[in-house]
Amino acid sequence: MNEFAFRSALTGPQLAALALIPPAILALYFLKLKRQPLEVPSTYLWHKAIEDLHVNSLWQRLRQSLLLFLQLLIAALALLAAWNPTWLSHELRGERYVFLIDNSASMSAADLEPSRLEWSKQTAAQLIEQMRPGAAAMIVSFSNTARVEQQFTTNRNELLNRVAAIRPTSRPTNLREALLLAAGLANPGRTSTDAGDVQVADALPAEMFIFSDGHLPAVEGFSLGNLEPTFITTGSAAAKNVAISAFSVRRPERRASEIEVFARLHNHGLETAEASVELRLDGELIDASRMTIEPGESDGIVFPLTEMETGVLELRADSRDDLVADDRAWVAVNPPQPARVLLVTPGNDPLEYALTTGRANERAEVTLEPPPFLAGERYQAIANSDAYDLVIFDRCRPETMPRANTLFIGTTPVGGQWQQLESADVPVIIDTNSAHPLMNLIALGDVDIVEARPLEVPSGGQVLVESQAGPLVAIAPREGFEDAVIAFPLVDAEQVYTNWPLRLSFPVFVLNVLDYLGHSEDALEQGFVRPGQSLALRLSGAGEEIRVRDPGGDEVRVSRGNLGAFNFAATDQLGVYEIMADDISMGSFAVNLFDADESAIRLAEDPKLKIGFIDVAGQAAPQVARREIWWYLLLAALGVALVEWYIYNRRVYL
Amino acid sequence: MSQTTEEPLLSPELLARLERLEFVSRKIFRGKFKGERRSKRKGQSVEFADFRNYVVGDDLRFIDWNTYARLDRLFLKLFLEEEDLHFYCLVDTSRSMEFGEPTKLHFARQLAAALGFVGLIRADRVRIEPLGPDKPPSAPMLRGRSSLWRMLDYLNSFEAGEAQPLAASVKQFCLRNPGQGIVVLVSDLLDRGGYEEALRYLLARRMDVYVVQVLAQEEFDPELAGDLRLVDCEDQDVAEVTISAPLLKKYKQTLAAFLASVREFCHARGMVHLVANNQTPVDQLILSYLRQRGLVR
């Protein structure tokens, strides 16, 4: 495995110029050789001695030029050092390599100098240096997505450049996509086995180096095939990290005039950590505290604040740990954006009451129209624009579906996807899908229904309320919007169909409808965004184009998509993104890490990857990197120079 | 060259120790004047040597009349003659003698002065000559203790300079000084023309020859380093060397071989050879080494 190679950074002409030095020394030696004259009593004996010596051999002459030879030796050593002889203790013997380099958030940890990612890049570069000439390699960086930094190439410089160009991200980790990319050439989808088969690509086995800190979910159902994996772990088992695991703003139910800022810190290290916590509003310090967190434990902290309208709250937790990405978190508090709701009804008092509660008024601006409105031209105009976020059809149906979310009460959306079954008397509610946001905090145990026509839910839809006769409330997607259907009318001119409007769950349901289908968000209840997550920004009042300014100050132009939303995916950076339309701020959103897997940077005792049915044990580092010995050569040259000086100045004879 | 800084040639202590010494000649030479040493000749002295039969013409004063009275035959009483000795000291003054600390020349002068003093106090005839100058100043023949200061002055006038080959200088000396005696040659013998010819001239005069080869410490153990262009101070000859351990080793081997060849040459011809390091004190050289070699006692 050991091999010796010259890896000079100098080009041929430069080396040739260096090679001229020894002849130059020889020439100078003979040109300069000037014997010091010295008067002696008699040269008689000397002549005899010299004659005797001359008879001897060539070696005597060589010995006379000892200093010359020492100088030549120095030059030779220096030349050799310039040639950069390198002892390669672990040369990679294979033909093809794949380097998978993790650049997720946890790889930014600084427990290795300068960071885990940099260390991985250096190690990968060393491995690339050790590749046999002619061997090809491919570079893939991965976080939750994978990116081919360099396709298979034998160009070593290109590979090194591409490795050096890998940048850290703040994303979570998932190996699957990277493995799929790596396996592309190693495991072709089909192989030709019969003579008649069309020739397909031959499998090209490759050795695969995975650089990661091991916080990877197992990759199920993946076969490595011709890939030979080596898992090189980075990071230390003693890494310290105190992470902000939650940061939110809420309004206490009892004291509506105040808001509370809530933060939770988790200590992922092995030692008790102290963290100083700072809360800043728009960059100005407004509160601070100090927390002591036991290892493996979480601790929460609440900052009470008086009312605030808008702004960016930032939390900083400084505990001198190894990962800084999770030491800051942001919440963007936007001005309230009430949902624009169109209610088309022949008259529905319970619903109208529910839409005019104080909470509902905060969240929605409701426009009331009678069913004949649907036949008019104004409806057509509204249906084709995004003037409303939510349209509620109470016992009526439009001819064309609006470009908005809808709620149908007692009828179904047009288009034939939805069907209603035969009428069922007194259906008994047997289940509610409480996981769906529409059914949040809703219990229907005390609701009685006189008569309903159970639903046939289109594919992709979800049943929210199930009765023994069939689904009573359901929701299904439609071209980027969602349609919710209640299978029974609430009231009629003649009769009341249900006692639900009398129950507490009804106004709550209406609020859920406004929140979920109307996209109304309380100013304080801003959801957070994960790094790398794509957003569909629904902005009423914006034109066809918005600009998003990321935390780094760069602006990205986003055009309105087909479905009316602005799709924005460049959320790689942590921090606050500001949305601008025609130089008017439309609010902002924050991207926070909040990922326990990425924050838990401590390396496991025996890190391993589970890929399919194979466990790949982690290695600390490739056995040995190359060792350059020019350093020793230069030392030897220096030593010879000292010897030469000594011989020249002292009386040392050979 | 650096005489002002050099120590005096003879210190009082050294003089005191030299007082007790005298030259020993392995050969007995005919002296010119009556001296303090025995002569081969029988002559007039108080020391009885032998008897021989009288032949006509003998000096009647030496007939032993007591024997004639007892034996009625004429015998001649022979006495040992006491004579003086010729002592020559040849000091090499070529440029190469200027090296070393103290210089080899200074060392040679010291040695010559000490030996000359020994000769002076024993009433020998002492002549010290510089070897090298083309036309050397006529060297005074010195005798007696009173000549000590003249000798020292004369020695102090020696200066290293352009020199003719060693052999030519010695030949000139031999031509000028026909007498026999002890000759001490103080030189480094580093002459491109070789030392053998010079020594043969001295031998031909049947002199009692002592060769004191003076070398500087730097020549025994050169402290050199680097790439050098060695220039011979006498003839500007150049040797390009890069100092290395094998070269130094080779140099020392060459030096040892050279000294060994000189010693062998001398011993084979009855000469005494002595290698002197310029760091060796002169008194030690004389009182120890030269005494062992039999020059003095």
mmCIF file of N, CA, C and O in Angstrom, chain A residues 282-336:
data_model
loop_
_atom_site.group_PDB
_atom_site.id
_atom_site.type_symbol
_atom_site.label_atom_id
_atom_site.label_comp_id
_atom_site.label_asym_id
_atom_site.label_seq_id
_atom_site.Cartn_x
_atom_site.Cartn_y
_atom_site.Cartn_z
ATOM 1 N N ASP A 282 -36.360 44.195 17.012
ATOM 2 C CA ASP A 282 -35.790 44.987 15.913
ATOM 3 C C ASP A 282 -34.344 45.382 16.219
ATOM 4 O O ASP A 282 -33.916 46.505 15.977
ATOM 5 N N GLY A 283 -33.615 44.458 16.818
ATOM 6 C CA GLY A 283 -32.195 44.683 17.052
ATOM 7 C C GLY A 283 -31.871 45.338 18.383
ATOM 8 O O GLY A 283 -30.693 45.410 18.755
ATOM 9 N N GLU A 284 -32.885 45.815 19.098
ATOM 10 C CA GLU A 284 -32.588 46.483 20.366
ATOM 11 C C GLU A 284 -32.878 45.545 21.523
ATOM 12 O O GLU A 284 -33.916 44.882 21.565
ATOM 13 N N LEU A 285 -31.934 45.516 22.448
ATOM 14 C CA LEU A 285 -32.074 44.617 23.593
ATOM 15 C C LEU A 285 -33.244 45.094 24.468
ATOM 16 O O LEU A 285 -33.287 46.242 24.885
ATOM 17 N N ILE A 286 -34.178 44.168 24.708
ATOM 18 C CA ILE A 286 -35.295 44.564 25.573
ATOM 19 C C ILE A 286 -35.379 43.723 26.827
ATOM 20 O O ILE A 286 -36.008 44.097 27.794
ATOM 21 N N ASP A 287 -34.730 42.570 26.819
ATOM 22 C CA ASP A 287 -34.753 41.761 28.036
ATOM 23 C C ASP A 287 -33.601 40.774 27.952
ATOM 24 O O ASP A 287 -33.127 40.456 26.866
ATOM 25 N N ALA A 288 -33.187 40.307 29.106
ATOM 26 C CA ALA A 288 -32.105 39.328 29.123
ATOM 27 C C ALA A 288 -32.266 38.473 30.352
ATOM 28 O O ALA A 288 -32.898 38.869 31.335
ATOM 29 N N SER A 289 -31.698 37.313 30.310
ATOM 30 C CA SER A 289 -31.788 36.411 31.443
ATOM 31 C C SER A 289 -30.614 35.440 31.382
ATOM 32 O O SER A 289 -29.846 35.432 30.422
ATOM 33 N N ARG A 290 -30.524 34.640 32.424
ATOM 34 C CA ARG A 290 -29.444 33.672 32.482
ATOM 35 C C ARG A 290 -30.042 32.340 32.873
ATOM 36 O O ARG A 290 -30.864 32.257 33.790
ATOM 37 N N MET A 291 -29.645 31.275 32.178
ATOM 38 C CA MET A 291 -30.238 29.977 32.437
ATOM 39 C C MET A 291 -29.146 28.957 32.666
ATOM 40 O O MET A 291 -28.072 29.020 32.075
ATOM 41 N N THR A 292 -29.440 28.017 33.555
ATOM 42 C CA THR A 292 -28.545 26.883 33.787
ATOM 43 C C THR A 292 -29.309 25.626 33.404
ATOM 44 O O THR A 292 -30.402 25.385 33.919
ATOM 45 N N ILE A 293 -28.751 24.870 32.497
ATOM 46 C CA ILE A 293 -29.472 23.717 31.961
ATOM 47 C C ILE A 293 -28.633 22.468 32.182
ATOM 48 O O ILE A 293 -27.434 22.430 31.856
ATOM 49 N N GLU A 294 -29.286 21.466 32.759
ATOM 50 C CA GLU A 294 -28.597 20.192 32.996
ATOM 51 C C GLU A 294 -28.391 19.485 31.654
ATOM 52 O O GLU A 294 -29.139 19.711 30.711
ATOM 53 N N PRO A 295 -27.385 18.623 31.599
ATOM 54 C CA PRO A 295 -27.159 17.922 30.330
ATOM 55 C C PRO A 295 -28.370 17.067 29.947
ATOM 56 O O PRO A 295 -28.949 16.377 30.783
ATOM 57 N N GLY A 296 -28.724 17.132 28.686
ATOM 58 C CA GLY A 296 -29.839 16.342 28.182
ATOM 59 C C GLY A 296 -31.197 16.894 28.544
ATOM 60 O O GLY A 296 -32.221 16.299 28.202
ATOM 61 N N GLU A 297 -31.238 18.033 29.229
ATOM 62 C CA GLU A 297 -32.516 18.576 29.684
ATOM 63 C C GLU A 297 -32.883 19.824 28.882
ATOM 64 O O GLU A 297 -32.039 20.434 28.240
ATOM 65 N N SER A 298 -34.174 20.179 28.977
ATOM 66 C CA SER A 298 -34.650 21.412 28.367
ATOM 67 C C SER A 298 -35.123 22.338 29.473
ATOM 68 O O SER A 298 -35.487 21.884 30.556
ATOM 69 N N ASP A 299 -35.115 23.595 29.175
ATOM 70 C CA ASP A 299 -35.661 24.545 30.136
ATOM 71 C C ASP A 299 -36.315 25.671 29.350
ATOM 72 O O ASP A 299 -35.803 26.102 28.316
ATOM 73 N N GLY A 300 -37.450 26.107 29.855
ATOM 74 C CA GLY A 300 -38.167 27.156 29.155
ATOM 75 C C GLY A 300 -38.029 28.488 29.869
ATOM 76 O O GLY A 300 -37.671 28.551 31.055
ATOM 77 N N ILE A 301 -38.281 29.533 29.157
ATOM 78 C CA ILE A 301 -38.228 30.863 29.758
ATOM 79 C C ILE A 301 -39.305 31.708 29.083
ATOM 80 O O ILE A 301 -39.589 31.538 27.893
ATOM 81 N N VAL A 302 -39.943 32.559 29.881
ATOM 82 C CA VAL A 302 -41.036 33.385 29.359
ATOM 83 C C VAL A 302 -40.681 34.845 29.589
ATOM 84 O O VAL A 302 -40.291 35.231 30.697
ATOM 85 N N PHE A 303 -40.776 35.626 28.541
ATOM 86 C CA PHE A 303 -40.580 37.069 28.677
ATOM 87 C C PHE A 303 -41.942 37.731 28.487
ATOM 88 O O PHE A 303 -42.499 37.655 27.383
ATOM 89 N N PRO A 304 -42.491 38.352 29.497
ATOM 90 C CA PRO A 304 -43.740 39.085 29.273
ATOM 91 C C PRO A 304 -43.451 40.433 28.621
ATOM 92 O O PRO A 304 -42.505 41.119 28.994
ATOM 93 N N LEU A 305 -44.285 40.753 27.643
ATOM 94 C CA LEU A 305 -44.098 42.019 26.942
ATOM 95 C C LEU A 305 -45.435 42.759 26.911
ATOM 96 O O LEU A 305 -46.488 42.132 26.902
ATOM 97 N N THR A 306 -45.361 44.012 26.863
ATOM 98 C CA THR A 306 -46.583 44.767 26.614
ATOM 99 C C THR A 306 -46.861 44.722 25.116
ATOM 100 O O THR A 306 -46.061 44.207 24.335
ATOM 101 N N GLU A 307 -47.971 45.253 24.740
ATOM 102 C CA GLU A 307 -48.456 45.080 23.362
ATOM 103 C C GLU A 307 -47.431 45.590 22.358
ATOM 104 O O GLU A 307 -46.798 46.619 22.551
ATOM 105 N N MET A 308 -47.310 44.852 21.328
ATOM 106 C CA MET A 308 -46.491 45.313 20.211
ATOM 107 C C MET A 308 -47.259 45.056 18.934
ATOM 108 O O MET A 308 -48.026 44.107 18.820
ATOM 109 N N GLU A 309 -47.070 45.922 17.978
ATOM 110 C CA GLU A 309 -47.813 45.788 16.721
ATOM 111 C C GLU A 309 -47.080 44.858 15.763
ATOM 112 O O GLU A 309 -47.546 43.790 15.436
ATOM 113 N N THR A 310 -45.951 45.341 15.328
ATOM 114 C CA THR A 310 -45.172 44.534 14.388
ATOM 115 C C THR A 310 -43.716 44.595 14.820
ATOM 116 O O THR A 310 -43.339 45.366 15.701
ATOM 117 N N GLY A 311 -42.911 43.801 14.148
ATOM 118 C CA GLY A 311 -41.480 43.852 14.422
ATOM 119 C C GLY A 311 -40.881 42.458 14.371
ATOM 120 O O GLY A 311 -41.572 41.463 14.146
ATOM 121 N N VAL A 312 -39.613 42.429 14.567
ATOM 122 C CA VAL A 312 -38.891 41.162 14.547
ATOM 123 C C VAL A 312 -38.308 40.938 15.929
ATOM 124 O O VAL A 312 -37.539 41.751 16.432
ATOM 125 N N LEU A 313 -38.702 39.835 16.540
ATOM 126 C CA LEU A 313 -38.124 39.471 17.832
ATOM 127 C C LEU A 313 -36.993 38.502 17.579
ATOM 128 O O LEU A 313 -37.134 37.551 16.796
ATOM 129 N N GLU A 314 -35.891 38.764 18.257
ATOM 130 C CA GLU A 314 -34.751 37.870 18.075
ATOM 131 C C GLU A 314 -34.296 37.390 19.434
ATOM 132 O O GLU A 314 -34.237 38.168 20.393
ATOM 133 N N LEU A 315 -34.007 36.107 19.517
ATOM 134 C CA LEU A 315 -33.506 35.532 20.768
ATOM 135 C C LEU A 315 -32.084 35.062 20.536
ATOM 136 O O LEU A 315 -31.806 34.385 19.544
ATOM 137 N N ARG A 316 -31.213 35.446 21.448
ATOM 138 C CA ARG A 316 -29.826 34.979 21.343
ATOM 139 C C ARG A 316 -29.478 34.221 22.607
ATOM 140 O O ARG A 316 -29.704 34.724 23.711
ATOM 141 N N ALA A 317 -28.951 33.040 22.451
ATOM 142 C CA ALA A 317 -28.516 32.244 23.606
ATOM 143 C C ALA A 317 -27.019 32.012 23.473
ATOM 144 O O ALA A 317 -26.584 31.293 22.577
ATOM 145 N N ASP A 318 -26.271 32.650 24.337
ATOM 146 C CA ASP A 318 -24.818 32.535 24.244
ATOM 147 C C ASP A 318 -24.325 31.610 25.341
ATOM 148 O O ASP A 318 -24.435 31.920 26.523
ATOM 149 N N SER A 319 -23.810 30.454 24.938
ATOM 150 C CA SER A 319 -23.267 29.520 25.937
ATOM 151 C C SER A 319 -21.894 29.011 25.530
ATOM 152 O O SER A 319 -21.430 28.011 26.042
ATOM 153 N N ARG A 320 -21.254 29.694 24.592
ATOM 154 C CA ARG A 320 -19.930 29.282 24.107
ATOM 155 C C ARG A 320 -19.930 27.815 23.700
ATOM 156 O O ARG A 320 -19.111 27.018 24.161
ATOM 157 N N ASP A 321 -20.854 27.455 22.853
ATOM 158 C CA ASP A 321 -20.911 26.070 22.415
ATOM 159 C C ASP A 321 -20.326 25.951 21.014
ATOM 160 O O ASP A 321 -19.788 26.904 20.463
ATOM 161 N N ASP A 322 -20.422 24.747 20.468
ATOM 162 C CA ASP A 322 -19.737 24.475 19.209
ATOM 163 C C ASP A 322 -20.573 24.783 17.981
ATOM 164 O O ASP A 322 -20.038 24.857 16.885
ATOM 165 N N LEU A 323 -21.863 24.917 18.132
ATOM 166 C CA LEU A 323 -22.703 25.180 16.974
ATOM 167 C C LEU A 323 -23.429 26.505 17.199
ATOM 168 O O LEU A 323 -24.135 26.665 18.193
ATOM 169 N N VAL A 324 -23.245 27.441 16.302
ATOM 170 C CA VAL A 324 -23.840 28.761 16.493
ATOM 171 C C VAL A 324 -25.177 28.897 15.767
ATOM 172 O O VAL A 324 -25.946 29.799 16.059
ATOM 173 N N ALA A 325 -25.459 27.996 14.820
ATOM 174 C CA ALA A 325 -26.666 28.171 14.008
ATOM 175 C C ALA A 325 -27.925 28.135 14.877
ATOM 176 O O ALA A 325 -28.908 28.813 14.569
ATOM 177 N N ASP A 326 -27.896 27.334 15.948
ATOM 178 C CA ASP A 326 -29.098 27.216 16.767
ATOM 179 C C ASP A 326 -29.026 28.090 18.016
ATOM 180 O O ASP A 326 -29.743 27.874 18.972
ATOM 181 N N ASP A 327 -28.119 29.040 18.014
ATOM 182 C CA ASP A 327 -28.037 29.957 19.151
ATOM 183 C C ASP A 327 -28.845 31.229 18.916
ATOM 184 O O ASP A 327 -28.869 32.104 19.770
ATOM 185 N N ARG A 328 -29.478 31.327 17.745
ATOM 186 C CA ARG A 328 -30.292 32.500 17.470
ATOM 187 C C ARG A 328 -31.627 32.029 16.881
ATOM 188 O O ARG A 328 -31.668 31.044 16.137
ATOM 189 N N ALA A 329 -32.672 32.734 17.228
ATOM 190 C CA ALA A 329 -33.974 32.405 16.650
ATOM 191 C C ALA A 329 -34.744 33.702 16.481
ATOM 192 O O ALA A 329 -34.463 34.691 17.170
ATOM 193 N N TRP A 330 -35.644 33.681 15.518
ATOM 194 C CA TRP A 330 -36.375 34.895 15.217
ATOM 195 C C TRP A 330 -37.882 34.595 15.149
ATOM 196 O O TRP A 330 -38.272 33.491 14.790
ATOM 197 N N VAL A 331 -38.650 35.599 15.470
ATOM 198 C CA VAL A 331 -40.083 35.542 15.201
ATOM 199 C C VAL A 331 -40.449 36.868 14.551
ATOM 200 O O VAL A 331 -40.100 37.932 15.070
ATOM 201 N N ALA A 332 -41.116 36.776 13.402
ATOM 202 C CA ALA A 332 -41.559 37.998 12.732
ATOM 203 C C ALA A 332 -43.031 38.220 13.080
ATOM 204 O O ALA A 332 -43.868 37.345 12.862
ATOM 205 N N VAL A 333 -43.297 39.343 13.680
ATOM 206 C CA VAL A 333 -44.679 39.679 14.036
ATOM 207 C C VAL A 333 -45.199 40.639 12.976
ATOM 208 O O VAL A 333 -44.719 41.762 12.855
ATOM 209 N N ASN A 334 -46.168 40.141 12.175
ATOM 210 C CA ASN A 334 -46.644 40.917 11.039
ATOM 211 C C ASN A 334 -47.946 41.629 11.394
ATOM 212 O O ASN A 334 -48.669 41.217 12.296
ATOM 213 N N PRO A 335 -48.252 42.672 10.682
ATOM 214 C CA PRO A 335 -49.562 43.290 10.896
ATOM 215 C C PRO A 335 -50.648 42.290 10.534
ATOM 216 O O PRO A 335 -50.467 41.445 9.662
ATOM 217 N N PRO A 336 -51.790 42.339 11.225
ATOM 218 C CA PRO A 336 -52.839 41.356 10.964
ATOM 219 C C PRO A 336 -53.334 41.484 9.536
ATOM 220 O O PRO A 336 -53.447 42.578 8.982
#
